[in-house]
Coordinates of C-alpha atoms and ligand atoms in Angstrom, one line a residue:
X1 CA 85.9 190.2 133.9
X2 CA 87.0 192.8 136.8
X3 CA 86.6 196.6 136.0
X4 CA 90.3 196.4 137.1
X5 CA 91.4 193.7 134.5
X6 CA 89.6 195.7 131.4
X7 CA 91.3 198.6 132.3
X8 CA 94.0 196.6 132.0
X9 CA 93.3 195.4 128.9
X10 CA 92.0 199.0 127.5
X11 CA 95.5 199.9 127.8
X12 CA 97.4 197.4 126.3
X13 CA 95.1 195.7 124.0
X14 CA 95.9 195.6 120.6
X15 CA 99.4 196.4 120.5
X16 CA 98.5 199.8 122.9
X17 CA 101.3 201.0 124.8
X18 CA 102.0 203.7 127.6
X19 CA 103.3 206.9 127.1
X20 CA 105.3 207.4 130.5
X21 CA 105.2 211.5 131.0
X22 CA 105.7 211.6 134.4
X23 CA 109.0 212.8 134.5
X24 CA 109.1 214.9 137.9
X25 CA 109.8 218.8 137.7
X26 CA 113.5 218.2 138.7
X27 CA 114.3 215.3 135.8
X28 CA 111.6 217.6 133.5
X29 CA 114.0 220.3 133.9
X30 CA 117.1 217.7 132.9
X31 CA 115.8 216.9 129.8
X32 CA 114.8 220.8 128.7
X33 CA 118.3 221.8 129.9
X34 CA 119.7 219.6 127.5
X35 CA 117.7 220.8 124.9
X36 CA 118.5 224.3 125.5
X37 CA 114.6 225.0 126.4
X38 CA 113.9 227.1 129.7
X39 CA 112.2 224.8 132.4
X40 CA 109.2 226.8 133.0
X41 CA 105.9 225.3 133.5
X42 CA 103.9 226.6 129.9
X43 CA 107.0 225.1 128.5
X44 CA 106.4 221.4 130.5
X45 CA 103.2 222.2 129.4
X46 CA 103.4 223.0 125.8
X47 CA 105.6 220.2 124.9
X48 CA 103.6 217.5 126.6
X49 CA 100.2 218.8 124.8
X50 CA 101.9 218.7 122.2
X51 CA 102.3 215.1 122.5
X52 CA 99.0 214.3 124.2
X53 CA 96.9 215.7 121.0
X54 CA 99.0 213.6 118.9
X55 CA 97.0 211.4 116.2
X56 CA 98.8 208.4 117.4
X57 CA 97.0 208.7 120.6
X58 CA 93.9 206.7 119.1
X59 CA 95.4 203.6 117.9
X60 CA 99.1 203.3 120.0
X61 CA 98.5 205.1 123.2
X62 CA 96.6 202.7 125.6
X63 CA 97.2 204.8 128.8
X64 CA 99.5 208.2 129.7
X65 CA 101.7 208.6 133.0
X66 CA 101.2 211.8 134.2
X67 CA 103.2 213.8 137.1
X68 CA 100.5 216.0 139.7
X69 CA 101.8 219.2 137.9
X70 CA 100.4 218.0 134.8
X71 CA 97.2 216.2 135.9
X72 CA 96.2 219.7 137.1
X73 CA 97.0 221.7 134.3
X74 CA 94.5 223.0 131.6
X75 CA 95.6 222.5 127.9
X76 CA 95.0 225.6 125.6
X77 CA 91.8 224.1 124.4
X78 CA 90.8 224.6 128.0
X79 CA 90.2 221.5 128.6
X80 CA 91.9 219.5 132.1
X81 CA 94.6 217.3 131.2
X82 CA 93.0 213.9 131.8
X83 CA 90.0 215.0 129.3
X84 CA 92.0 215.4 126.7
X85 CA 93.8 212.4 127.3
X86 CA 90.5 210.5 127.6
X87 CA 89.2 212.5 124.5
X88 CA 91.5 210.7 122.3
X89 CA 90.4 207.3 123.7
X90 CA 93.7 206.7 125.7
X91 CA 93.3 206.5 130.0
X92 CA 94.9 208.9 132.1
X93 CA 97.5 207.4 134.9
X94 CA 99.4 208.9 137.5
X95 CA 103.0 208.7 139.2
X96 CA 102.2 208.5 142.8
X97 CA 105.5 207.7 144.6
X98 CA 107.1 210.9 146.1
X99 CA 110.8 209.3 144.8
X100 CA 113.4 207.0 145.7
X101 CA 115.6 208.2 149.0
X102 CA 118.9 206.8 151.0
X103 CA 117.8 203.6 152.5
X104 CA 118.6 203.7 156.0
X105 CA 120.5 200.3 156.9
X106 CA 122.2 200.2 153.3
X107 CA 123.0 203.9 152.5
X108 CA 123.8 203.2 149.0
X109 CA 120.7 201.4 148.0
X110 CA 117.5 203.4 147.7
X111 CA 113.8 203.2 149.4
X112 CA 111.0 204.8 147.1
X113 CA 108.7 206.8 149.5
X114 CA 105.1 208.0 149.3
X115 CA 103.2 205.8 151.1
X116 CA 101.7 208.5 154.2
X117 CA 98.5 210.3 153.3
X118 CA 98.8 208.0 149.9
X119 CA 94.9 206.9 150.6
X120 CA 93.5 210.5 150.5
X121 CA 96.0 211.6 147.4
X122 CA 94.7 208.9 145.4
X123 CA 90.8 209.8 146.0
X124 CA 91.9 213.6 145.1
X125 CA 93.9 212.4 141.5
X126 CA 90.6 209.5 140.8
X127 CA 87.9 212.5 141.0
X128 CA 90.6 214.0 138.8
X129 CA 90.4 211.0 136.0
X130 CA 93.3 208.8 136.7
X131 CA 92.5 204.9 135.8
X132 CA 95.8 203.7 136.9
X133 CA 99.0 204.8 138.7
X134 CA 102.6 204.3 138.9
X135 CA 105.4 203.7 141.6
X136 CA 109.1 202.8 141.0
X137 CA 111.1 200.8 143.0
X138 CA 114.9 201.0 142.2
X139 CA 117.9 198.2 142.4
X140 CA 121.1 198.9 141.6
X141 CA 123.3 195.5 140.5
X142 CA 127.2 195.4 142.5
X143 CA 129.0 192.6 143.6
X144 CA 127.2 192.9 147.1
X145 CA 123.4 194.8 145.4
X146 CA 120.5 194.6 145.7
X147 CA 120.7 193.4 149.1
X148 CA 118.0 192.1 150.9
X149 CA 116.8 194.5 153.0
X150 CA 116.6 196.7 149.8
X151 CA 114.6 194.1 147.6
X152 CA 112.3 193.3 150.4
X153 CA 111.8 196.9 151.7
X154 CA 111.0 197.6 147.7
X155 CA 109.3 195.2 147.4
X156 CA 106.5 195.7 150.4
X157 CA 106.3 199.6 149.9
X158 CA 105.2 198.2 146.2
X159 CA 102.5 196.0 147.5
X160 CA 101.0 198.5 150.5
X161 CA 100.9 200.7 147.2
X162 CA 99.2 198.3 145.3
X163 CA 97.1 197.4 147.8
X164 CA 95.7 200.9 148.0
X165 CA 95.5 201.9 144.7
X166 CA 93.1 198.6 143.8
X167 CA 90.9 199.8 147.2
X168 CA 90.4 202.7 145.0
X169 CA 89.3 201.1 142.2
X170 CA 92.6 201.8 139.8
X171 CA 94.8 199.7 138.4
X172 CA 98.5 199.9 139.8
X173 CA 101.6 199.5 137.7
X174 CA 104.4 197.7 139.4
X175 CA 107.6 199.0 138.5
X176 CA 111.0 196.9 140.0
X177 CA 113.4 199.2 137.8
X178 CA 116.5 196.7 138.1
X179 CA 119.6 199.6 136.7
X180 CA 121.1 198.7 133.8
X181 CA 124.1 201.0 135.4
X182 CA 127.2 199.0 136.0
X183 CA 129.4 196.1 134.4
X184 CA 127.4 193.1 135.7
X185 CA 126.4 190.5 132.9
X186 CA 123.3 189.6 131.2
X187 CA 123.1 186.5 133.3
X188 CA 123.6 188.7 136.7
X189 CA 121.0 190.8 135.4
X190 CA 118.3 187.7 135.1
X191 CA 119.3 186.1 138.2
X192 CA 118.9 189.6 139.8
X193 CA 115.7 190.4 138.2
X194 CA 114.0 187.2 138.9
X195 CA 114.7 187.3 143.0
X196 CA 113.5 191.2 142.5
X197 CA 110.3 190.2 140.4
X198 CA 109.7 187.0 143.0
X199 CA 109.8 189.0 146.2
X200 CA 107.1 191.4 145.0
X201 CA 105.1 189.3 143.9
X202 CA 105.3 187.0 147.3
X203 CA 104.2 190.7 148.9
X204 CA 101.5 191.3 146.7
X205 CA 99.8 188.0 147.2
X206 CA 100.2 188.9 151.4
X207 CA 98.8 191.9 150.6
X208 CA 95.6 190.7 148.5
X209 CA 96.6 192.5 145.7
X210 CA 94.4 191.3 142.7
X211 CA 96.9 189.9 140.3
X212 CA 94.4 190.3 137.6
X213 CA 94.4 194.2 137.8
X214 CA 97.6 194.9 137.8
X215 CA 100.4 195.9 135.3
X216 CA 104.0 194.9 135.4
X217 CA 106.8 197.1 134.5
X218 CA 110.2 195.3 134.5
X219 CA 113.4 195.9 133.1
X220 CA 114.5 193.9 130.0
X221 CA 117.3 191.5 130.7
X222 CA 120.2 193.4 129.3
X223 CA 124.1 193.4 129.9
X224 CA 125.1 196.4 131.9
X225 CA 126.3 199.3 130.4
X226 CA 130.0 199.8 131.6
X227 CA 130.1 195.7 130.7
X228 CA 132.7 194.1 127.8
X229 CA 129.9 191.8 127.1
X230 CA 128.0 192.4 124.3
X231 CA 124.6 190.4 123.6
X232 CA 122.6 190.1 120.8
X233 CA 118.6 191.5 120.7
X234 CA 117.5 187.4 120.1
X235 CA 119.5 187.1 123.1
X236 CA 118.1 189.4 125.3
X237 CA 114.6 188.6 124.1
X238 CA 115.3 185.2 125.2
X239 CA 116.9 185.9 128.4
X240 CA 113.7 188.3 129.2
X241 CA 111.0 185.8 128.5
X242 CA 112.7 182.9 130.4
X243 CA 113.0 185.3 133.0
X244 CA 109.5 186.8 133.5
X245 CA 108.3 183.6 132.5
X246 CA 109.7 181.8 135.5
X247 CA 109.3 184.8 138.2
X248 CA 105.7 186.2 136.9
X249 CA 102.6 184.4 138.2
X250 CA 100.1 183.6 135.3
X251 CA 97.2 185.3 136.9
X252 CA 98.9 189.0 135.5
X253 CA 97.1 190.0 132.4
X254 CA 100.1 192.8 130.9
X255 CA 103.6 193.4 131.1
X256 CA 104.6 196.9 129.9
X257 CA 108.6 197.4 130.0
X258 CA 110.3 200.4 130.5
X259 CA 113.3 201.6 128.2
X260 CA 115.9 201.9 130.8
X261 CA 118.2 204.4 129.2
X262 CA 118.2 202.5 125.9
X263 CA 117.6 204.2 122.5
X264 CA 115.0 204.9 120.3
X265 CA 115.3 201.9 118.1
X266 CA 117.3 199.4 120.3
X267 CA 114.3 199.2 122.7
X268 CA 111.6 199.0 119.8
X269 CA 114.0 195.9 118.2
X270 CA 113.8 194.4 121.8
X271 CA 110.2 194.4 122.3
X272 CA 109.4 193.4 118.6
X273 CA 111.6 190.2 119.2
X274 CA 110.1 189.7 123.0
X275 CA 106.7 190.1 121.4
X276 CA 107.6 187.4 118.3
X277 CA 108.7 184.7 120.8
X278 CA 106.3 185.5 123.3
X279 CA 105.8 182.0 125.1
X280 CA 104.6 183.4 128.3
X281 CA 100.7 183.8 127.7
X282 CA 101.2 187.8 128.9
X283 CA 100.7 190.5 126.6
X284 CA 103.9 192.1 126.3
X285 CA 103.9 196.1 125.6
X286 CA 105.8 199.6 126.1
X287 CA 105.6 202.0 129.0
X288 CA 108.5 204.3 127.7
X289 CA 109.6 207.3 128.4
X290 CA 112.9 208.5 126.9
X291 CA 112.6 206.0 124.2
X292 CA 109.3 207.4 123.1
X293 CA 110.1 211.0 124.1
X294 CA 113.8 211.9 122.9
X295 CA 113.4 212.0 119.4
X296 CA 110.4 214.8 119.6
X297 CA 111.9 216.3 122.4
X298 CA 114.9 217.1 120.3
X299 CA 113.3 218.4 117.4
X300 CA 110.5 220.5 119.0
X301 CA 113.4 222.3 120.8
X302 CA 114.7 223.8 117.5
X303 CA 111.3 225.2 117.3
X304 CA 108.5 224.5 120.2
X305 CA 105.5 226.3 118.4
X306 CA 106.2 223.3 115.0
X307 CA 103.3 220.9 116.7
X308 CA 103.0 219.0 113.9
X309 CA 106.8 218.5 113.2
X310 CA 106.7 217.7 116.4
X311 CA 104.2 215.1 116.5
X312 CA 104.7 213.6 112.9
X313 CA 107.9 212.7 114.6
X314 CA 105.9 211.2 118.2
X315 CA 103.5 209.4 115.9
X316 CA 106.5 207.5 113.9
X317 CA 108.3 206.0 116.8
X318 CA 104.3 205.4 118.9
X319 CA 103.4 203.5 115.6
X320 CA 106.8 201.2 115.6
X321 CA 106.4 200.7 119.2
X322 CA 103.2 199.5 118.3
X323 CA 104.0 197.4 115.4
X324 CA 106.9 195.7 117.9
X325 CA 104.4 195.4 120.5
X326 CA 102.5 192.4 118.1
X327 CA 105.8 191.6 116.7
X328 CA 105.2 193.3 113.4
X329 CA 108.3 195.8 113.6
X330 CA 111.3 195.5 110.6
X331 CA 113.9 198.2 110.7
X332 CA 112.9 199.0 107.2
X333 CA 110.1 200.5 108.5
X334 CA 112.0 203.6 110.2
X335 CA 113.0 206.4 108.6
Ligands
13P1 P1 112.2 205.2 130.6 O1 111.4 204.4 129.5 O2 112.8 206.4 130.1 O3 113.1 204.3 131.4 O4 111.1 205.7 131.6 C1 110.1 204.8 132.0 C2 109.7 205.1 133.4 O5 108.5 205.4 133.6 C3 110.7 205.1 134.5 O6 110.0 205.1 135.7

């Protein structure tokens, strides 16, 4: 087996999932705002350490996102960041893209950048600790989006990346974010999806990007948010395994999906279901963010020094994320 593929596996074996922190400073500062907690950076800091020396770490956590603020930050243990991420057995990982800008040609579609001086950055956060890394591309669904010179100017930036990040000897996630913004249907969102999903993958292969040491982060097939249709959670797990299952080449050991703006407990019933039926011979996992984070978030702003509040409430919904992950969730299990 590849170094690349068991770090793979090491972070979403067993039901693991990722903990996606890497919220930038800007969005960071969103989600405090709305909590009524000042955006400073002990704050960022405090509430993610929080989370990081949570006990769920061990057994749900396979891997942690982190943004470069954080990955050079000491905890108050005084250790870095990434040690006590790797104390607790998880693998640090790293967002690497610098964002997603204007595309020129199609000025309402957007180009995620980062790729100049990309080589050196990622030898700086490796001595650092990172294992793996992260870069979003982002599709918005119109009548006349994504157009093509948006999926396949995603779609290369994500395999150069790729590319890269395997030459130095980390795993890359793949992240096509297709929005769930909009009124399109379930069925534009597959169809959509799958021509995102193919193109990368067609640029990844020209790019000799190991298929074996990578990780996949789609979107779940889901009707969009403005839409009148309303589908069921057997539906959309069905939709999202035909989907993947037709677009994703076999040779990709992990598929980690992101939450998208859904809630707590609508993406943990997803994932359980997609995990029950899986037909598709890839583990299926979480990379969340909001959907792991809200919940915590909101409670440790009535009081940020309550850690274990705090993390009691982190550990729950890591734990049902986990139990979905092998198909083991029930909504009796929540509290
Ligand atoms: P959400 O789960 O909040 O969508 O975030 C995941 C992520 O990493 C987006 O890039």
């Amino acid at each position: 087996m590849s170094e690349l593929n068991n770090t793979v596996l090491k972070i979403l074996g067993n039901g693991k999932g990722i903990l996606a922190a890497d919220e930038s400073t800007a969005t960071m500062t969103k989600r405090l705002e709305s909590v009524d907690v000042p955006s400073t950076p002990e704050n960022r800091l405090l509430f993610r350490e929080t989370l990081f020396s949570s006990s769920s770490m061990k057994d749900c956590i396979g891997g942690v996102i982190l943004y470069d603020e954080t990955i050079k930050q000491t905890s108050s243990k005084k250790n870095t960041i990434p040690k006590l991420i790797s104390d607790t057995g998880s693998l640090p990982g790293i967002k690497v893209d610098t964002g997603a800008k204007i595309l020129a040609g199609s000025p309402d579609e957007k180009i995620t950048e980062g790729l100049d001086g990309l080589r050196e950055r990622l030898k700086e956060y490796y001595k650092l600790g990172a294992k793996f890394t992260k870069w979003r591309g982002v599709y918005n669904i119109t009548k006349n989006y994504p157009s093509k010179l948006s999926i396949h100017s995603n779609a290369h930036a994500l395999a150069r990346y790729s590319a890269l990040v395997q030459e130095c000897n980390m795993v890359p996630i793949v992240e096509p974010e297709v929005l769930m913004d909009g009124d399109h249907s379930a069925k534009e969102c597959s169809e959509k999806t799958s021509e995102v999903i193919k193109r990368c993958f067609e640029e990844l292969i020209i790019h000799k990007v190991d298929l074996k040491g990578i990780i996949l982060k789609p979107n779940m097939i889901l009707a969009g948010d403005k839409s009148k249709e309303k589908i069921t959670n057997e539906e959309v797990a069905k939709l999202t395994l035909e989907c993947l299952k037709s677009s994703v080449p076999s040779e990709v050991p992990g598929i980690a999906f992101l939450s998208g703006g859904q809630s707590e407990i609508e993406s943990t019933e997803n994932l359980n279901l997609i995990s029950k039926h899986n037909n598709t011979g890839f583990i299926m996992s979480y990379s969340y963010g909001r959907a792991l984070q809200q919940g915590a978030l909101k409670f440790w702003s009535k009081d940020i020094k309550d850690i274990e509040g705090t993390q009691q409430i982190f550990n729950h919904r890591a734990k049902m994320n986990t139990l979905a992950a092998q198909g083991k969730w029930s909504k009796d299990l929540e509290i």
